[in-house]
PDB file of N, CA and C in Angstrom:
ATOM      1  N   UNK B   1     -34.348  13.976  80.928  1.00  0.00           N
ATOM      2  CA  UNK B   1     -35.587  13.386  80.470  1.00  0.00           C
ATOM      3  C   UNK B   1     -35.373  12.543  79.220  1.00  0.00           C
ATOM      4  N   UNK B   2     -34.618  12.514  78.771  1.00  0.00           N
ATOM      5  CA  UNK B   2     -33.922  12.595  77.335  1.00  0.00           C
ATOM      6  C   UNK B   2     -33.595  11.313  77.477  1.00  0.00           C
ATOM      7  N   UNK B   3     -33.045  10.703  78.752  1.00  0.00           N
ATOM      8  CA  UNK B   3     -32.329   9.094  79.007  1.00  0.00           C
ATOM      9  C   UNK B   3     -33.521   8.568  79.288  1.00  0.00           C
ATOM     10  N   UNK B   4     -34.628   8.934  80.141  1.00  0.00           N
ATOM     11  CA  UNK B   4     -35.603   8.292  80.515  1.00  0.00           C
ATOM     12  C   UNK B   4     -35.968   7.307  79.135  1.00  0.00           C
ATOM     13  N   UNK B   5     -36.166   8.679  78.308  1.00  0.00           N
ATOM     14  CA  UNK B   5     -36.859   8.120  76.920  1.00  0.00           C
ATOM     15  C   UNK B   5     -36.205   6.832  75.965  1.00  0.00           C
ATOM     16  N   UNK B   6     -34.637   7.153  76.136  1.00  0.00           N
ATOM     17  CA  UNK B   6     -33.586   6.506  75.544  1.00  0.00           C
ATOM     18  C   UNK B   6     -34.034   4.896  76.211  1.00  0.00           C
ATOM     19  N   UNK B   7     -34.411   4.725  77.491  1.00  0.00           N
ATOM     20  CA  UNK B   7     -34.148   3.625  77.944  1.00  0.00           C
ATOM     21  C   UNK B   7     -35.156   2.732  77.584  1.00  0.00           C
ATOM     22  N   UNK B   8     -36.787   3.169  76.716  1.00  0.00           N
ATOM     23  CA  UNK B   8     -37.649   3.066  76.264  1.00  0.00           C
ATOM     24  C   UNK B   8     -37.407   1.950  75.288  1.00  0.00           C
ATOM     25  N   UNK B   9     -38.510   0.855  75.452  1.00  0.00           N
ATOM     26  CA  UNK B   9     -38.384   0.545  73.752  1.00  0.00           C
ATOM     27  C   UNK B   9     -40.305   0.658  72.877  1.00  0.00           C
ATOM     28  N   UNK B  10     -39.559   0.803  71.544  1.00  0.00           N
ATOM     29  CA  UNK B  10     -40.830   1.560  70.773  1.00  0.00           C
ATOM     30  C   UNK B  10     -42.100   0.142  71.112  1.00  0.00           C
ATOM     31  N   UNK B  11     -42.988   1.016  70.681  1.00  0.00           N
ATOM     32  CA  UNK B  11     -44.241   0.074  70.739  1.00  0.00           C
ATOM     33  C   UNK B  11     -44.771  -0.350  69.242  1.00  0.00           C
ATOM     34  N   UNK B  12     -44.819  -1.797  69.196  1.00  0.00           N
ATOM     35  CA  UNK B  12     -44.924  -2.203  67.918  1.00  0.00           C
ATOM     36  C   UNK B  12     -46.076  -3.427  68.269  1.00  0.00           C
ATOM     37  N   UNK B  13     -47.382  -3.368  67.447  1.00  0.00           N
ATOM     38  CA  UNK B  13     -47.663  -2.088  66.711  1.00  0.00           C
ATOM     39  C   UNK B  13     -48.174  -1.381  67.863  1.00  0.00           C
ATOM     40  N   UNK B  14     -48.624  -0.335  66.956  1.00  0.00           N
ATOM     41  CA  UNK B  14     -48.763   0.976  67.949  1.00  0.00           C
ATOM     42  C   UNK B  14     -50.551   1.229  67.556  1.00  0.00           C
ATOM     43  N   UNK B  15     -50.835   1.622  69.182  1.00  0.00           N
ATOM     44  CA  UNK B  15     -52.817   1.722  68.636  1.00  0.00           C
ATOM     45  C   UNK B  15     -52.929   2.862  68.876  1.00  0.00           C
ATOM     46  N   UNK B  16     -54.411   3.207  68.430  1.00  0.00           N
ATOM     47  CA  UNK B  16     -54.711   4.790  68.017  1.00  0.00           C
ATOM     48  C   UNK B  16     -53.861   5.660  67.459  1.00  0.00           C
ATOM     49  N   UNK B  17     -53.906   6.804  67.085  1.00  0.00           N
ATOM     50  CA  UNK B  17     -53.800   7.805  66.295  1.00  0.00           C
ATOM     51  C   UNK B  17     -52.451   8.420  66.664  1.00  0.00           C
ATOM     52  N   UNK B  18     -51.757   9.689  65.709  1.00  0.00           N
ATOM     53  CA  UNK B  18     -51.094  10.332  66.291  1.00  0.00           C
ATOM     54  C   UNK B  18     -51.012  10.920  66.974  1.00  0.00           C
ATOM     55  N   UNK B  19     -49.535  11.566  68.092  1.00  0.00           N
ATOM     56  CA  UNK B  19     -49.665  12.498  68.977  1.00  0.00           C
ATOM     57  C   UNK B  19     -50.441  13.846  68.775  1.00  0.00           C
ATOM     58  N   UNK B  20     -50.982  14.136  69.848  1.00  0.00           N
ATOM     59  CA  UNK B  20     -51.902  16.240  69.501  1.00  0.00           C
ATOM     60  C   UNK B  20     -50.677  17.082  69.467  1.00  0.00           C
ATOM     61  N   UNK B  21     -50.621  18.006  68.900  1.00  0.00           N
ATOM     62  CA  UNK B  21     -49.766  19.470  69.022  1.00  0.00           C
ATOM     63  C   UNK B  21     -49.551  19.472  70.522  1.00  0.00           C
ATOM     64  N   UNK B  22     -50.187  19.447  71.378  1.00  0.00           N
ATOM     65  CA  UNK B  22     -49.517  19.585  72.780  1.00  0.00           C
ATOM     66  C   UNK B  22     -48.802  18.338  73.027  1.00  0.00           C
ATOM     67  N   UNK B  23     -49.310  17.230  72.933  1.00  0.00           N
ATOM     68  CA  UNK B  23     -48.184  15.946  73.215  1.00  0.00           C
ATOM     69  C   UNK B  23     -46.642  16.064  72.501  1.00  0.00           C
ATOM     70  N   UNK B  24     -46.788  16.521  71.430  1.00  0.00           N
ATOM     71  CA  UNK B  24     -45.771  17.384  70.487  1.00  0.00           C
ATOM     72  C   UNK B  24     -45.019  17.972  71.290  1.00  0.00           C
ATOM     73  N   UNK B  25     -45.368  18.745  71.451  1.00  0.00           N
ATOM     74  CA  UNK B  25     -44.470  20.199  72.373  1.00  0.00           C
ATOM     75  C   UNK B  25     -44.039  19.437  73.505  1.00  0.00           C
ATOM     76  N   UNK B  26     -44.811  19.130  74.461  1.00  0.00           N
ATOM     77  CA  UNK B  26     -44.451  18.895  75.480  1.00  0.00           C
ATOM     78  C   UNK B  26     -43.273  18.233  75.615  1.00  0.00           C
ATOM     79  N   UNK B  27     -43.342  16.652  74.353  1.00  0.00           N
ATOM     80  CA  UNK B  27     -41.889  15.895  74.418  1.00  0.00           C
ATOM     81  C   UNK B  27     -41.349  16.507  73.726  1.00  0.00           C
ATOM     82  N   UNK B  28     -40.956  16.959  72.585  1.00  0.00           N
ATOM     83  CA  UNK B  28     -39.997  18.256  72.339  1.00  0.00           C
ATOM     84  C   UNK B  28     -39.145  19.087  73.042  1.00  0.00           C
ATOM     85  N   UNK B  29     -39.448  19.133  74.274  1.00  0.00           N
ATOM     86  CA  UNK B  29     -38.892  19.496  75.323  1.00  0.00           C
ATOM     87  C   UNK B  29     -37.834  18.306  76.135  1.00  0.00           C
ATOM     88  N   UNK B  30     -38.352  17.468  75.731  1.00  0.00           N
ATOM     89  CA  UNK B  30     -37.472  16.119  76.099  1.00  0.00           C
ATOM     90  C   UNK B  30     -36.325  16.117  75.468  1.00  0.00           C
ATOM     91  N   UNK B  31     -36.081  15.839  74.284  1.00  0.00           N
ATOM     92  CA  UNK B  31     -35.077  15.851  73.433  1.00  0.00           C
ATOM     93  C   UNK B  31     -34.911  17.026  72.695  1.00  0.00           C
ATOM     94  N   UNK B  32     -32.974  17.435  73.164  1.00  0.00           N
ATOM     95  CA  UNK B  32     -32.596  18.621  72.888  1.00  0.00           C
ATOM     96  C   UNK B  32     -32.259  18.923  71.372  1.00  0.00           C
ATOM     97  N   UNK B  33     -32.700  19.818  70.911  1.00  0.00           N
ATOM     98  CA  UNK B  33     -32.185  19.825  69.271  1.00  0.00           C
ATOM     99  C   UNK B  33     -32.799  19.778  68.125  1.00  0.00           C
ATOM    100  N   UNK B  34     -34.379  18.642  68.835  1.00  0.00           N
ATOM    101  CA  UNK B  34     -35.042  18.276  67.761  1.00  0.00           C
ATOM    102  C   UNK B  34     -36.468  18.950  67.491  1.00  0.00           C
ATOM    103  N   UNK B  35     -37.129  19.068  66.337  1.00  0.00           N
ATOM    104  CA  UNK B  35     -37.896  20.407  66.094  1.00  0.00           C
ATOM    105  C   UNK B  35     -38.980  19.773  65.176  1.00  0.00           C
ATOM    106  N   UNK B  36     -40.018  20.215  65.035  1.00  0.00           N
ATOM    107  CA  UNK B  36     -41.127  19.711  64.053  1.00  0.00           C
ATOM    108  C   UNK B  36     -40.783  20.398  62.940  1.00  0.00           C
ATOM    109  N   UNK B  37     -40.981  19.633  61.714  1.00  0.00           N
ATOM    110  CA  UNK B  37     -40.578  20.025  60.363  1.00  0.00           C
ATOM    111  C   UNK B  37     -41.325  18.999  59.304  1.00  0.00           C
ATOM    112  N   UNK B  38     -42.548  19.791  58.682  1.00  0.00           N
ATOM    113  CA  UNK B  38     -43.226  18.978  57.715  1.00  0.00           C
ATOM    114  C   UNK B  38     -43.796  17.746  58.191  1.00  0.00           C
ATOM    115  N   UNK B  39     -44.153  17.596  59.158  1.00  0.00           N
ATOM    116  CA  UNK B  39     -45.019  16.630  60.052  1.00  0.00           C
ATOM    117  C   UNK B  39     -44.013  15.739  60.710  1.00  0.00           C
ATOM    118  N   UNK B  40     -42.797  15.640  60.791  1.00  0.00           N
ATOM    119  CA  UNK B  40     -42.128  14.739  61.371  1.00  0.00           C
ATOM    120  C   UNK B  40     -40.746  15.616  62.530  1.00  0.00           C
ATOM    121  N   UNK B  41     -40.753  15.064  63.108  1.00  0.00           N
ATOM    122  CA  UNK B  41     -39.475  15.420  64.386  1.00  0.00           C
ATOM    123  C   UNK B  41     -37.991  15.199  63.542  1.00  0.00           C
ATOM    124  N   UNK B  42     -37.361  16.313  63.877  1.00  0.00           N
ATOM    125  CA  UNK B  42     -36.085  15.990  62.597  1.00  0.00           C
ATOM    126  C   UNK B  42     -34.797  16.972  63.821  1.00  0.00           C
ATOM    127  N   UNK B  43     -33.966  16.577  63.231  1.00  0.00           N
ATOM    128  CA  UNK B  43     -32.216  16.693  63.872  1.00  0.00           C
ATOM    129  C   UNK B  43     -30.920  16.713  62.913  1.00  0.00           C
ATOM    130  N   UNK B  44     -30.360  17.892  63.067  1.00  0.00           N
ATOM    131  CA  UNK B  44     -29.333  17.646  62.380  1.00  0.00           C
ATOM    132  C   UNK B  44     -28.255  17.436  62.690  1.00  0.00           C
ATOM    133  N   UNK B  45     -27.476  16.599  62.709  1.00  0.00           N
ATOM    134  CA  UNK B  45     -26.117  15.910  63.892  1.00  0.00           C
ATOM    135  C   UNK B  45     -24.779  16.747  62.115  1.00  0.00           C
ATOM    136  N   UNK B  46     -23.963  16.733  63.391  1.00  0.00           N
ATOM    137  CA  UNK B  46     -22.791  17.389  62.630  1.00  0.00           C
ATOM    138  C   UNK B  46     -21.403  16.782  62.745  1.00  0.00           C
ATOM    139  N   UNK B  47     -20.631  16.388  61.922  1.00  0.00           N
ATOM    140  CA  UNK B  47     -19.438  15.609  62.387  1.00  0.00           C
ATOM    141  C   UNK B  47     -18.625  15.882  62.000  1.00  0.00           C
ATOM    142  N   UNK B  48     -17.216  15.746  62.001  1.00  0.00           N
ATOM    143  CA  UNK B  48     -15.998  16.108  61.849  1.00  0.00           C
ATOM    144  C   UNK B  48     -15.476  15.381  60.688  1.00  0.00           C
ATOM    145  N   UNK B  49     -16.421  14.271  59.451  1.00  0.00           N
ATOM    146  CA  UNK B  49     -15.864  14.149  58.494  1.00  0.00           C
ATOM    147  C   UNK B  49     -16.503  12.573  58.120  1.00  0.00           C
ATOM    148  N   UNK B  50     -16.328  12.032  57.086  1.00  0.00           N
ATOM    149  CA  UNK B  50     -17.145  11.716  56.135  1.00  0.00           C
ATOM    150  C   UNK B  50     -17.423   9.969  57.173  1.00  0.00           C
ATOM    151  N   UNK B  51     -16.300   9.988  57.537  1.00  0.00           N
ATOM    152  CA  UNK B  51     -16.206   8.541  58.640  1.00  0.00           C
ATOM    153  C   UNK B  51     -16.847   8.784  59.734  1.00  0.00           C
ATOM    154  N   UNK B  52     -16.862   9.622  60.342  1.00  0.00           N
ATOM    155  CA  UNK B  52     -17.453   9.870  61.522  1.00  0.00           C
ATOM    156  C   UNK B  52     -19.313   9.598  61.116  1.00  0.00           C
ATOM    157  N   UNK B  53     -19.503  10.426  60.333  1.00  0.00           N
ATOM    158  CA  UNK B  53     -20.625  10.428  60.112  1.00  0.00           C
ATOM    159  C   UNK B  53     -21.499   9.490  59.509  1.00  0.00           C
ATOM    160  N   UNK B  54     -20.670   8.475  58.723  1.00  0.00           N
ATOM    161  CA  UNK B  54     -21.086   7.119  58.448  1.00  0.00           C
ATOM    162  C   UNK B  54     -21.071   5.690  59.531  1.00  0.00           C
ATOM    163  N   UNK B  55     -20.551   6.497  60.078  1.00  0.00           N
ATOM    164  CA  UNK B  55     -20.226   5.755  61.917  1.00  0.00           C
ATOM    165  C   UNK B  55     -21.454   5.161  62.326  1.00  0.00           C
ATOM    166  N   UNK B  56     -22.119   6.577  62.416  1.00  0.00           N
ATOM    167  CA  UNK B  56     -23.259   7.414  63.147  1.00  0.00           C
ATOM    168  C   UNK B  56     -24.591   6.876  62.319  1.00  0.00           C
ATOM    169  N   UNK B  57     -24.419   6.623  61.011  1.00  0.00           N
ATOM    170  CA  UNK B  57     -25.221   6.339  60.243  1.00  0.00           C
ATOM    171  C   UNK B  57     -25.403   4.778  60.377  1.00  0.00           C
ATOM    172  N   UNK B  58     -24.894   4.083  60.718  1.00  0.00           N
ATOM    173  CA  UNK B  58     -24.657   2.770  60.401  1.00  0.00           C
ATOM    174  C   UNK B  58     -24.934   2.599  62.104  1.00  0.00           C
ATOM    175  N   UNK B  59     -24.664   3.056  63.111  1.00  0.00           N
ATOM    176  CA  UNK B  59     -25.215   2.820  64.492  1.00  0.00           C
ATOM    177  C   UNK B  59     -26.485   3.086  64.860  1.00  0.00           C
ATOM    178  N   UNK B  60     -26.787   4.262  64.016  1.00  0.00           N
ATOM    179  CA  UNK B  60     -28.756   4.343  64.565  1.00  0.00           C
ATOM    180  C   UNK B  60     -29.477   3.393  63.392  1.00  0.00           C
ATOM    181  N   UNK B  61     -28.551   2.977  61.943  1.00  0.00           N
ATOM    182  CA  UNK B  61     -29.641   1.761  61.341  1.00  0.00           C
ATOM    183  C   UNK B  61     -29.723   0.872  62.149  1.00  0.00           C
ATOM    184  N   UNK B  62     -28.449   0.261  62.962  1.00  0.00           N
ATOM    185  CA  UNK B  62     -28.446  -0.685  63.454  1.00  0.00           C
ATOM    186  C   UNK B  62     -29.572  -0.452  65.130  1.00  0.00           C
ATOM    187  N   UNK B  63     -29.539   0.089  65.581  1.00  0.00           N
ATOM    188  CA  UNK B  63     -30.851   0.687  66.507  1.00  0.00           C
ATOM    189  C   UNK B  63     -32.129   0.483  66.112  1.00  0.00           C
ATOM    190  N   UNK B  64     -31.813   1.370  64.458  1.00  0.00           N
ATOM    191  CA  UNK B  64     -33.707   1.446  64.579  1.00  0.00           C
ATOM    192  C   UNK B  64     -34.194  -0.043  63.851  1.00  0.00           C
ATOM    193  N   UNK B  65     -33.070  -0.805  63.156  1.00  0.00           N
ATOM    194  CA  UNK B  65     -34.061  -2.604  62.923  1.00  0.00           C
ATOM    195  C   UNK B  65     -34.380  -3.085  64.142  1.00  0.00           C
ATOM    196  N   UNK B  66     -33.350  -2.620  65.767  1.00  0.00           N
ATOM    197  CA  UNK B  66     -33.867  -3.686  66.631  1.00  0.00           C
ATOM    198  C   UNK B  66     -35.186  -3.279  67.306  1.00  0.00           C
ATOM    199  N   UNK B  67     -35.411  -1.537  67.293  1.00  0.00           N
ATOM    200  CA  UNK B  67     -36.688  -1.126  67.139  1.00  0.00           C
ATOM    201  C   UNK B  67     -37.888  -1.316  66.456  1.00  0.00           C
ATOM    202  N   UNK B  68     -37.932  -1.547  65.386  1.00  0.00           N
ATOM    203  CA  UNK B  68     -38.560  -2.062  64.544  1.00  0.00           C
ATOM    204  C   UNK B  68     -39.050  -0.630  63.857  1.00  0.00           C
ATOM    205  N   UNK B  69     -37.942   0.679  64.068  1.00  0.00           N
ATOM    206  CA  UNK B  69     -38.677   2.204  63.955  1.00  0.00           C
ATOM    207  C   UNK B  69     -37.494   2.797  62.875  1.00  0.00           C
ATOM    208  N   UNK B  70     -38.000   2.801  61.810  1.00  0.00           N
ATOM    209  CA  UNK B  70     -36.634   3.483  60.816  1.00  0.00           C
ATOM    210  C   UNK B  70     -36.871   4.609  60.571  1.00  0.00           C
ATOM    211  N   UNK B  71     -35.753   5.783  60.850  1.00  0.00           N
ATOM    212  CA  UNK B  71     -36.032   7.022  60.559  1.00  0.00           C
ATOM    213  C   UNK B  71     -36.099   7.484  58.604  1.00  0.00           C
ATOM    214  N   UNK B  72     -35.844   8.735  58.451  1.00  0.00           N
ATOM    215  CA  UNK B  72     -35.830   8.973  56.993  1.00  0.00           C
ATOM    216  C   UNK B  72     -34.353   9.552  57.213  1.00  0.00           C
ATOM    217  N   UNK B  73     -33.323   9.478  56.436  1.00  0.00           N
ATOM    218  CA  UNK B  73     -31.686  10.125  56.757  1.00  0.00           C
ATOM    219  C   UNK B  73     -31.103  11.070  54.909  1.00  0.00           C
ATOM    220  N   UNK B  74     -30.983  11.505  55.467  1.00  0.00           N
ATOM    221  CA  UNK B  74     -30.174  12.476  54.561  1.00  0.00           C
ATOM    222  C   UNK B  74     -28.781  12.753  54.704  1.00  0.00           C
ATOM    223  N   UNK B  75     -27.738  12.041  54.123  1.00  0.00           N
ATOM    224  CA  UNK B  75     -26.359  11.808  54.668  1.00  0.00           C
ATOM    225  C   UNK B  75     -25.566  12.534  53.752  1.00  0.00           C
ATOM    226  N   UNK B  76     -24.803  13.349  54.503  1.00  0.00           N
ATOM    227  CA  UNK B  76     -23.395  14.241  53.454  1.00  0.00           C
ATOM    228  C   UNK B  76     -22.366  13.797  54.002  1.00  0.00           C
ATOM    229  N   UNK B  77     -21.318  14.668  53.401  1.00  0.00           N
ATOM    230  CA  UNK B  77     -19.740  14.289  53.602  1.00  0.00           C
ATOM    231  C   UNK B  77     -19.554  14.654  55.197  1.00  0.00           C
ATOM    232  N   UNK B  78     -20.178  15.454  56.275  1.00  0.00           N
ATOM    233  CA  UNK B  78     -20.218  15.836  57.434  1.00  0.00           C
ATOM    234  C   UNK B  78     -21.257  16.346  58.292  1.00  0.00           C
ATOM    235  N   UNK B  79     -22.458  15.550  57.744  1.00  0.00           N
ATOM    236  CA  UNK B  79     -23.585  15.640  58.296  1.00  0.00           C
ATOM    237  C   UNK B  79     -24.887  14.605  57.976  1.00  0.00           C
ATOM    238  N   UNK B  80     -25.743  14.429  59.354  1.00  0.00           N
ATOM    239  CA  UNK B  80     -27.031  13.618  58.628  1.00  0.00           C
ATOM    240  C   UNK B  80     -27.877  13.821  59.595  1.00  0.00           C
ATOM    241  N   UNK B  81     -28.966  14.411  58.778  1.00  0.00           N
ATOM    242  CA  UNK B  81     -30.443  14.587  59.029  1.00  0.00           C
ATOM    243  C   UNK B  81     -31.233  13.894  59.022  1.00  0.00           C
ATOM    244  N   UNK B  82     -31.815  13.864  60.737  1.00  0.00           N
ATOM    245  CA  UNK B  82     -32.254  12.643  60.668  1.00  0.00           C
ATOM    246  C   UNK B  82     -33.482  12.774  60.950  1.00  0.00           C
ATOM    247  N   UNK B  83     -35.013  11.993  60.425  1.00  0.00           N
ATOM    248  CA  UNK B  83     -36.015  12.706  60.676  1.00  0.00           C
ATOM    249  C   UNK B  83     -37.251  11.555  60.511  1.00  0.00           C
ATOM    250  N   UNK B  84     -37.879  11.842  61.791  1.00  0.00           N
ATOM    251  CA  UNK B  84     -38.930  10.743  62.483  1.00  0.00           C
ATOM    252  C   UNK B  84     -39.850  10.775  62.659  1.00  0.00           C
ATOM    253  N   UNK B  85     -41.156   9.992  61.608  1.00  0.00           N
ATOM    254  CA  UNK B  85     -42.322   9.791  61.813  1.00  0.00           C
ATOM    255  C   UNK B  85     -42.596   8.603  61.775  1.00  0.00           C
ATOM    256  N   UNK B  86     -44.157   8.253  62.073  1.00  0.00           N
ATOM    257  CA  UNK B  86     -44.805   7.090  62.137  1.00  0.00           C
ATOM    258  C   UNK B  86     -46.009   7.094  61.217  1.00  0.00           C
ATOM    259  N   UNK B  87     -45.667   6.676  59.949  1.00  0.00           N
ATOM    260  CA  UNK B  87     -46.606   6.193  58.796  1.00  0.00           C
ATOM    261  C   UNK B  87     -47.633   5.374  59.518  1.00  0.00           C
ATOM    262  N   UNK B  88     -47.495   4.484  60.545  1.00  0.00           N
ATOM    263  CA  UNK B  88     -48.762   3.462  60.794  1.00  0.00           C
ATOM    264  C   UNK B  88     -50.252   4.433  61.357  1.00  0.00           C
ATOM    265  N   UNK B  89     -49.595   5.115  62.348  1.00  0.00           N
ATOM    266  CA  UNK B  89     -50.399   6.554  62.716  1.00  0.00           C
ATOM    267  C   UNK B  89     -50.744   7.817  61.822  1.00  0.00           C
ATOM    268  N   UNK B  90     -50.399   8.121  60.618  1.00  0.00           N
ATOM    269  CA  UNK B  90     -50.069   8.983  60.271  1.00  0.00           C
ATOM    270  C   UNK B  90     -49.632  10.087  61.065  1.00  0.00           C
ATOM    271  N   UNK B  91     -48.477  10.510  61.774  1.00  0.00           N
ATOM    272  CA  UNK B  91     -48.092  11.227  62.233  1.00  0.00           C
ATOM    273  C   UNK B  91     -46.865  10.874  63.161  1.00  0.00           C
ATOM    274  N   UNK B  92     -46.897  11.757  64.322  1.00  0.00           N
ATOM    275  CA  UNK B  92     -45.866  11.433  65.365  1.00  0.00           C
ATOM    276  C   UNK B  92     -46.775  10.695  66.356  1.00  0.00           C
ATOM    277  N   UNK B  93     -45.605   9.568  66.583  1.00  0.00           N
ATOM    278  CA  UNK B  93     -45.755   8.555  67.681  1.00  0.00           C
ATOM    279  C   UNK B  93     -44.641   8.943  68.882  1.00  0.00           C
ATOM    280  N   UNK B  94     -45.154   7.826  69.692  1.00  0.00           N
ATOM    281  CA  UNK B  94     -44.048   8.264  70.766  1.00  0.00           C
ATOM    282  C   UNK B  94     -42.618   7.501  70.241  1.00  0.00           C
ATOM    283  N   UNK B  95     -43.384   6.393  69.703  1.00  0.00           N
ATOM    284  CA  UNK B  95     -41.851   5.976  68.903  1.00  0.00           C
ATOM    285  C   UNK B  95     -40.658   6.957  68.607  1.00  0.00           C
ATOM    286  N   UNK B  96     -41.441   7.617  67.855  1.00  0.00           N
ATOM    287  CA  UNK B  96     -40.314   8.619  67.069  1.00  0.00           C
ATOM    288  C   UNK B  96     -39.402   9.641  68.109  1.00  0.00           C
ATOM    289  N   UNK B  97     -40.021   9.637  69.374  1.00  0.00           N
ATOM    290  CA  UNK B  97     -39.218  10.519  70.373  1.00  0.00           C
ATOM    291  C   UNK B  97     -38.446   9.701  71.135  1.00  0.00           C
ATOM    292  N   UNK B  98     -38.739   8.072  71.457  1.00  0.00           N
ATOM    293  CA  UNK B  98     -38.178   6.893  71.682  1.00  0.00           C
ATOM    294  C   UNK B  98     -36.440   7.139  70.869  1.00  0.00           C
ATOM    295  N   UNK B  99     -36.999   6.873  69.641  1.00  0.00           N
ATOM    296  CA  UNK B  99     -35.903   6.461  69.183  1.00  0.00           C
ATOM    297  C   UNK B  99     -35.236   8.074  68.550  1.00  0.00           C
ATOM    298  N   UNK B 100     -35.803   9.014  68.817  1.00  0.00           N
ATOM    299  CA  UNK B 100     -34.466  10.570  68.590  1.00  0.00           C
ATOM    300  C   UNK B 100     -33.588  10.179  69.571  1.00  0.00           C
ATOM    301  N   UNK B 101     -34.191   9.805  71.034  1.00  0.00           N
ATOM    302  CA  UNK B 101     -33.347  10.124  72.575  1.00  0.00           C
ATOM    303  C   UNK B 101     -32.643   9.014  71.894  1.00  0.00           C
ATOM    304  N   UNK B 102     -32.789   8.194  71.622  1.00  0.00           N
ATOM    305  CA  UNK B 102     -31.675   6.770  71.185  1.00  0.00           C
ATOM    306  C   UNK B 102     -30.647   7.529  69.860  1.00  0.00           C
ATOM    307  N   UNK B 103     -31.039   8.237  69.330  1.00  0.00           N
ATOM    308  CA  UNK B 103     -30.296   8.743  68.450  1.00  0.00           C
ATOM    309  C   UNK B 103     -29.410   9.710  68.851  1.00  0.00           C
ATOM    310  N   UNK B 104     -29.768  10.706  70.250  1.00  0.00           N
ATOM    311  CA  UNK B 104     -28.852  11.685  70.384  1.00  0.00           C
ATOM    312  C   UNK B 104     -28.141  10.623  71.486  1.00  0.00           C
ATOM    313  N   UNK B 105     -28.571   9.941  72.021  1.00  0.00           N
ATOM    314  CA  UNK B 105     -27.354   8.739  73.385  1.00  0.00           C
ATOM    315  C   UNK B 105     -26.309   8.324  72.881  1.00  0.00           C
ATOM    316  N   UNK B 106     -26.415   7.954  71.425  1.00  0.00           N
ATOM    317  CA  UNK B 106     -25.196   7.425  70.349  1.00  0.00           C
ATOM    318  C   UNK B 106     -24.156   8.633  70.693  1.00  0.00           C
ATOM    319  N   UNK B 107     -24.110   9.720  70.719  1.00  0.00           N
ATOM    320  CA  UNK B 107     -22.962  10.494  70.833  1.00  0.00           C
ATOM    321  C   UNK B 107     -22.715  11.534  72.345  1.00  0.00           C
ATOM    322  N   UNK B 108     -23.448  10.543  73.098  1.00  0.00           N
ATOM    323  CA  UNK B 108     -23.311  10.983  74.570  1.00  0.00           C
ATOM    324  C   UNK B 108     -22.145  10.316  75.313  1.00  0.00           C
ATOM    325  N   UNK B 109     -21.213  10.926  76.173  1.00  0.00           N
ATOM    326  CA  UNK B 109     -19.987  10.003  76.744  1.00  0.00           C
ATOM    327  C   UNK B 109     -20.541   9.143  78.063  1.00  0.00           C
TER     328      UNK B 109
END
């Protein structure tokens, strides 16, 4: 379900409001890993070292300008948290589940 979403592109702009708690859940179930946390959909990817993970960092910026959807990132020496809302809605959009599945495809073979 996860590629379906990946193959998506975000909706810009985006009308009406944020997703309900059940629209929530339901795609949550779409993409593996990722969890509600403080109003936004968030993921923590793990890597084998400071390159790898700046790799990774520098491939979903480059994603989310052609989206027009920038996540919030928190980057260490072997990890980055990555975490997705939609300020225009206040809340979660489908964007933000758009572009996780685009975020976990980056390290799919």
């Amino acid at each position: 379900m996860s590629r379906e979403l990946a193959m998506m592109k975000c909706v810009v702009p985006l009308q009406g409001g944020p997703m309900t708690s059940q629209e929530i859940e339901d795609h949550l179930k779409k993409v593996q890993g990722w969890s509600l946390q403080g109003g936004a959909i968030e993921k923590t990817f793990s890597f084998a070292n400071y390159h790898e993970t700046m790799a990774f960092v520098n491939a979903l910026a480059w994603i989310a300008h052609g989206q027009d959807h920038h996540p919030d990132l928190a980057v260490s020496y072997d990890r980055c948290v990555v975490r997705f809302n939609t300020h225009s809605v206040g809340g979660i959009s489908i964007n933000d589940f758009i572009c996780a599945a685009k975020a976990d495809a980056l390290l799919q073979p």
